Coordinates of C-alpha atoms and ligand atoms in Angstrom, one line a residue:
M1 CA -17.0 -30.3 23.6
Q2 CA -19.5 -29.6 21.0
I3 CA -18.2 -31.9 17.6
V4 CA -19.1 -29.8 14.5
R5 CA -18.5 -31.4 10.9
T6 CA -20.0 -28.3 8.6
V7 CA -19.6 -25.0 8.0
A8 CA -23.5 -24.6 9.0
E9 CA -23.3 -26.1 12.3
T10 CA -20.1 -24.5 13.2
R11 CA -21.8 -20.7 12.4
A12 CA -24.4 -21.8 14.6
A13 CA -22.3 -23.4 17.8
L14 CA -20.5 -19.9 17.4
R15 CA -23.5 -17.9 17.1
A16 CA -24.7 -19.4 20.7
L17 CA -21.1 -18.6 22.1
R18 CA -21.4 -14.9 21.2
S19 CA -24.8 -14.6 22.2
K20 CA -23.9 -15.1 25.6
G21 CA -21.1 -12.5 25.0
L22 CA -17.8 -14.4 24.8
T23 CA -14.7 -13.8 23.4
V24 CA -13.1 -16.7 21.2
G25 CA -10.0 -18.3 20.6
L26 CA -9.2 -20.0 18.0
V27 CA -6.1 -23.0 17.5
P28 CA -6.4 -24.6 14.2
T29 CA -4.6 -27.6 13.8
M30 CA -4.3 -31.0 11.4
G31 CA -4.4 -33.0 14.5
A32 CA -2.1 -35.7 15.7
L33 CA -2.0 -33.3 18.6
H34 CA 1.0 -33.3 21.1
A35 CA 2.0 -30.6 23.9
G36 CA 2.9 -27.7 21.6
H37 CA -0.9 -28.1 20.4
L38 CA -1.6 -28.5 23.8
S39 CA -0.1 -25.3 24.8
L40 CA -1.5 -23.2 22.1
V41 CA -5.2 -24.7 23.4
R42 CA -3.9 -23.7 27.3
A43 CA -2.9 -19.9 26.1
A44 CA -6.4 -19.6 24.0
R45 CA -8.3 -20.9 27.3
E46 CA -6.5 -18.3 29.7
Q47 CA -6.7 -15.0 27.4
C48 CA -10.5 -16.3 26.0
E49 CA -13.8 -17.3 27.1
A50 CA -14.7 -19.6 24.6
V51 CA -11.8 -22.3 23.2
V52 CA -12.7 -23.3 19.4
V53 CA -9.9 -26.0 17.9
S54 CA -10.1 -27.1 14.3
I55 CA -8.4 -30.6 13.3
F56 CA -8.4 -30.5 9.6
V57 CA -5.7 -32.1 7.4
N58 CA -5.5 -29.5 4.6
P59 CA -4.6 -30.7 1.0
T60 CA -4.1 -27.9 -0.6
Q61 CA -1.0 -27.0 1.1
F62 CA 0.8 -30.7 0.3
G63 CA 2.8 -30.8 -2.6
P64 CA 2.3 -33.6 -4.8
N65 CA 4.9 -36.2 -3.8
E66 CA 4.4 -35.0 0.1
D67 CA 2.9 -36.5 2.9
F68 CA -0.9 -35.6 2.9
S69 CA -1.9 -39.4 2.8
K70 CA 0.5 -40.8 5.4
Y71 CA 0.2 -37.7 7.7
P72 CA -0.9 -39.1 11.2
R73 CA -4.4 -39.0 11.7
T74 CA -5.3 -39.7 15.8
F75 CA -8.8 -38.0 15.8
D76 CA -10.2 -40.0 18.9
T77 CA -6.9 -39.8 20.6
D78 CA -7.4 -35.8 19.5
G79 CA -11.1 -35.4 21.2
K80 CA -9.8 -36.9 24.5
L81 CA -6.9 -34.4 25.1
L82 CA -9.1 -31.6 24.0
E83 CA -12.2 -32.5 26.1
E84 CA -9.3 -33.0 28.9
E85 CA -9.0 -29.3 28.1
K86 CA -12.1 -28.2 28.2
V87 CA -12.2 -26.9 24.6
D88 CA -16.0 -25.6 23.7
V89 CA -16.3 -26.6 20.8
L90 CA -14.2 -28.6 18.1
F91 CA -14.4 -28.3 14.5
A92 CA -13.7 -31.0 12.2
P93 CA -14.8 -31.2 8.5
G94 CA -14.2 -33.3 5.8
V95 CA -12.4 -32.6 2.3
D96 CA -15.5 -31.9 0.7
E97 CA -16.9 -29.2 3.5
M98 CA -13.9 -27.0 3.1
Y99 CA -13.3 -27.0 -0.3
P100 CA -16.3 -28.1 -2.2
S101 CA -16.5 -29.6 -5.7
G102 CA -15.8 -26.9 -8.1
S103 CA -13.4 -24.3 -5.9
T104 CA -11.2 -22.3 -7.4
T105 CA -10.5 -19.3 -5.0
F106 CA -7.5 -19.3 -3.3
V107 CA -5.4 -16.9 -1.1
T108 CA -2.0 -16.0 -1.8
V109 CA 0.8 -13.8 0.0
E110 CA 2.9 -12.7 -2.5
E111 CA 6.6 -12.5 -1.7
I112 CA 6.8 -13.8 2.0
G113 CA 4.5 -16.2 0.6
D114 CA 7.7 -17.8 -1.5
R115 CA 10.3 -17.8 0.8
L116 CA 12.2 -19.9 3.2
D117 CA 9.3 -23.2 3.2
G118 CA 7.5 -21.2 0.6
A119 CA 10.7 -21.3 -1.8
S120 CA 11.2 -25.2 -1.0
R121 CA 7.4 -25.9 -1.3
P122 CA 6.1 -24.2 -3.9
G123 CA 2.3 -23.6 -3.2
H124 CA 2.5 -24.6 0.6
F125 CA 1.8 -21.1 1.7
R126 CA -1.1 -20.5 -1.1
G127 CA -2.8 -23.8 0.8
V128 CA -2.2 -22.5 4.8
A129 CA -3.3 -19.2 4.1
T130 CA -6.4 -20.0 2.0
V131 CA -7.5 -22.5 4.7
V132 CA -6.8 -20.2 7.5
A133 CA -8.5 -17.1 5.9
K134 CA -11.4 -19.7 5.7
L135 CA -11.3 -20.5 9.4
F136 CA -11.2 -17.1 10.0
H137 CA -14.7 -16.9 8.1
I138 CA -16.5 -19.5 9.6
I139 CA -15.2 -19.4 13.2
E140 CA -14.7 -15.0 13.2
P141 CA -12.2 -15.2 16.6
D142 CA -11.0 -12.6 18.4
K143 CA -7.8 -14.5 18.9
A144 CA -6.0 -17.1 17.2
Y145 CA -3.3 -19.4 17.6
F146 CA -0.2 -20.5 16.2
G147 CA 3.1 -21.8 16.9
Q148 CA 6.3 -20.3 16.8
K149 CA 8.3 -23.3 15.5
D150 CA 6.0 -23.0 12.3
A151 CA 7.8 -19.2 12.2
A152 CA 7.6 -18.9 8.1
Q153 CA 3.6 -19.8 8.6
I154 CA 3.4 -16.7 11.2
A155 CA 5.1 -14.0 9.1
V156 CA 3.1 -14.9 6.3
L157 CA -0.3 -15.5 8.2
R158 CA 0.5 -11.7 9.9
R159 CA 0.9 -10.3 6.5
M160 CA -2.7 -11.7 5.7
V161 CA -4.2 -10.7 8.5
R162 CA -3.2 -6.9 7.9
D163 CA -3.6 -6.7 4.4
L164 CA -7.1 -8.6 4.1
N165 CA -8.3 -6.5 7.4
F166 CA -9.3 -9.5 9.5
P167 CA -10.4 -8.1 12.7
L168 CA -8.5 -10.9 14.6
E169 CA -5.0 -10.7 16.7
L170 CA -2.6 -13.5 15.6
I171 CA -0.6 -15.1 18.9
A172 CA 2.8 -16.7 18.5
C173 CA 3.1 -19.2 21.1
P174 CA 7.0 -20.6 22.2
T175 CA 8.2 -24.0 20.4
V176 CA 7.7 -26.5 23.1
R177 CA 10.4 -28.8 23.2
E178 CA 11.6 -32.4 24.2
P179 CA 13.5 -32.4 26.8
D180 CA 16.7 -33.4 25.2
G181 CA 15.8 -29.9 23.0
L182 CA 13.7 -31.6 19.6
A183 CA 11.4 -29.6 18.9
M184 CA 7.8 -31.2 19.2
S185 CA 5.7 -31.6 15.5
S186 CA 3.5 -34.4 14.8
R187 CA 6.0 -35.1 12.5
N188 CA 8.2 -36.9 14.8
R189 CA 6.1 -39.8 15.0
Y190 CA 7.6 -40.6 11.4
L191 CA 11.3 -40.1 12.8
S192 CA 12.8 -43.9 13.9
S193 CA 14.6 -43.5 17.4
E194 CA 18.1 -43.5 15.5
D195 CA 16.4 -40.9 13.2
R196 CA 15.3 -38.9 16.2
T197 CA 19.3 -38.9 17.5
H198 CA 20.3 -37.6 14.5
A199 CA 17.3 -34.8 14.4
L200 CA 18.4 -33.5 17.8
T201 CA 21.1 -31.6 15.4
L202 CA 19.0 -29.5 14.3
S203 CA 18.4 -27.5 17.6
K204 CA 22.1 -28.3 18.7
T205 CA 23.1 -26.1 16.0
L206 CA 20.5 -23.4 16.2
F207 CA 21.6 -23.1 20.1
H208 CA 25.3 -23.2 19.3
T209 CA 24.7 -20.1 16.9
E210 CA 22.4 -18.7 19.2
Q211 CA 25.5 -19.0 22.0
R212 CA 28.1 -18.0 19.4
I213 CA 25.8 -14.7 18.7
A214 CA 26.0 -14.2 22.6
A215 CA 29.9 -14.6 22.8
G216 CA 29.9 -11.8 20.5
T217 CA 29.6 -12.9 16.7
F218 CA 27.0 -10.7 14.3
T219 CA 28.2 -11.7 11.3
A220 CA 25.1 -13.6 10.1
R221 CA 27.4 -15.0 7.0
T222 CA 30.0 -16.2 9.4
L223 CA 27.3 -17.9 11.5
I224 CA 25.6 -19.6 8.8
D225 CA 28.7 -20.6 6.9
D226 CA 30.1 -22.7 10.2
A227 CA 26.2 -23.9 10.8
V228 CA 26.2 -25.4 7.1
A229 CA 29.5 -27.1 7.3
A230 CA 28.7 -28.8 10.8
L231 CA 25.3 -29.9 9.3
A232 CA 26.9 -31.2 5.9
A233 CA 29.4 -33.3 8.0
K234 CA 26.3 -35.0 9.6
P235 CA 25.7 -38.1 6.6
H236 CA 21.9 -38.3 7.7
I237 CA 21.1 -35.1 7.6
R238 CA 20.3 -33.6 3.9
L239 CA 20.1 -29.6 4.7
D240 CA 17.3 -27.6 3.1
Y241 CA 18.1 -24.4 4.6
F242 CA 19.6 -22.4 7.6
R243 CA 18.9 -19.1 7.4
I244 CA 19.3 -16.0 9.6
I245 CA 16.5 -13.8 8.6
D246 CA 14.3 -10.5 9.7
P247 CA 10.9 -12.8 11.5
D248 CA 8.5 -10.3 9.9
T249 CA 10.0 -10.2 6.0
L250 CA 11.8 -13.1 6.0
V251 CA 14.5 -11.7 4.5
D252 CA 18.0 -12.1 4.5
I253 CA 20.0 -10.1 7.5
E254 CA 23.6 -9.3 7.3
N255 CA 24.2 -8.8 11.3
V256 CA 22.2 -10.1 13.8
R257 CA 22.7 -7.2 16.5
N258 CA 18.7 -6.5 16.2
G259 CA 17.6 -9.6 16.6
A260 CA 17.0 -12.4 14.0
L261 CA 15.1 -15.4 13.2
I262 CA 17.9 -18.1 13.4
A263 CA 16.0 -20.9 10.9
V264 CA 16.7 -24.6 9.7
A265 CA 15.1 -26.9 7.5
A266 CA 16.3 -30.6 6.7
F267 CA 15.7 -34.6 5.8
V268 CA 16.6 -37.1 8.9
G269 CA 15.6 -40.3 6.9
T270 CA 12.5 -39.1 4.1
T271 CA 11.4 -36.7 7.3
R272 CA 11.6 -32.9 6.4
L273 CA 11.8 -31.1 9.6
I274 CA 12.0 -27.6 10.6
D275 CA 12.6 -25.3 13.8
N276 CA 14.2 -22.2 14.7
L277 CA 15.0 -19.7 17.5
L278 CA 14.4 -16.1 17.9
T279 CA 17.6 -13.6 19.1
A280 CA 17.1 -10.8 21.0
P281 CA 18.9 -7.4 20.1
R282 CA 22.3 -7.1 21.4
Ligands
PAF1 O1 0.4 -25.5 11.1 C1 -0.7 -26.4 10.9 O2 -0.8 -27.2 11.6 C2 -1.6 -25.5 10.2 O3 -0.4 -25.7 9.2 C3 -2.7 -24.8 10.1 C4 -2.4 -23.8 10.4 C5 -3.7 -25.7 11.1 C6 -3.1 -24.9 8.4 O4 -3.7 -26.2 8.0

């Protein structure tokens, strides 16, 4: 695995791969890798001839009071995991390489970018869209892989790819869960063992809502009210949102018969967690 730190080195590494006619899959990450990330790398490995992973804790997607400085940075362990997955190139730039001083150009995906996590975390998706657009320009992948756990991020990036004519396919891979249902997340590392138990309420509420849909409750308002009441009754959970929405536009829907995204975000202790389920049409 070639580890590259600069845009110029990365472009040279990619030119070498392309000169052999290889298709390129990109897995953008912020590191602190877990089984969810590795599932993206494996999907890229199966579908592409060369795999590039980026590790960059992107400052522009964190709000002023968020966890940028304490975000877990585990580069050595991450590197070993990626070697084992036979990744071809690991791009791990510093902040100055990605945002040279005086950088003032950003990508804003209007409307969708202000919904869901974009509403709770103003500017978050501007930071995500900007850094991902930069990665797409630097690496020029044929396919790029993202986890379904970040459902709003996928909607925002799909729109960006479409609107800005990026010549690539964006692939959403299923959320990877712990055996007890907790969605894997780098932020799970912040949870105490008690918090971790409380955090299970999020996936349990999603699965319970899905069961109710399967049993014939299709009115989103009813499902939301019941889920919010259940979550509000838990003293260790501070709910941000529980929504039932269209997965492409992130707009609320009234009836779930045609399929829907059920999405939740909540603080468990001081840790903000998100999770979601995509339901099939009935
Ligand atoms: O999903 C993430 O880890 C980040 O938002 C991403 C896509 C790597 C951009 O920094």
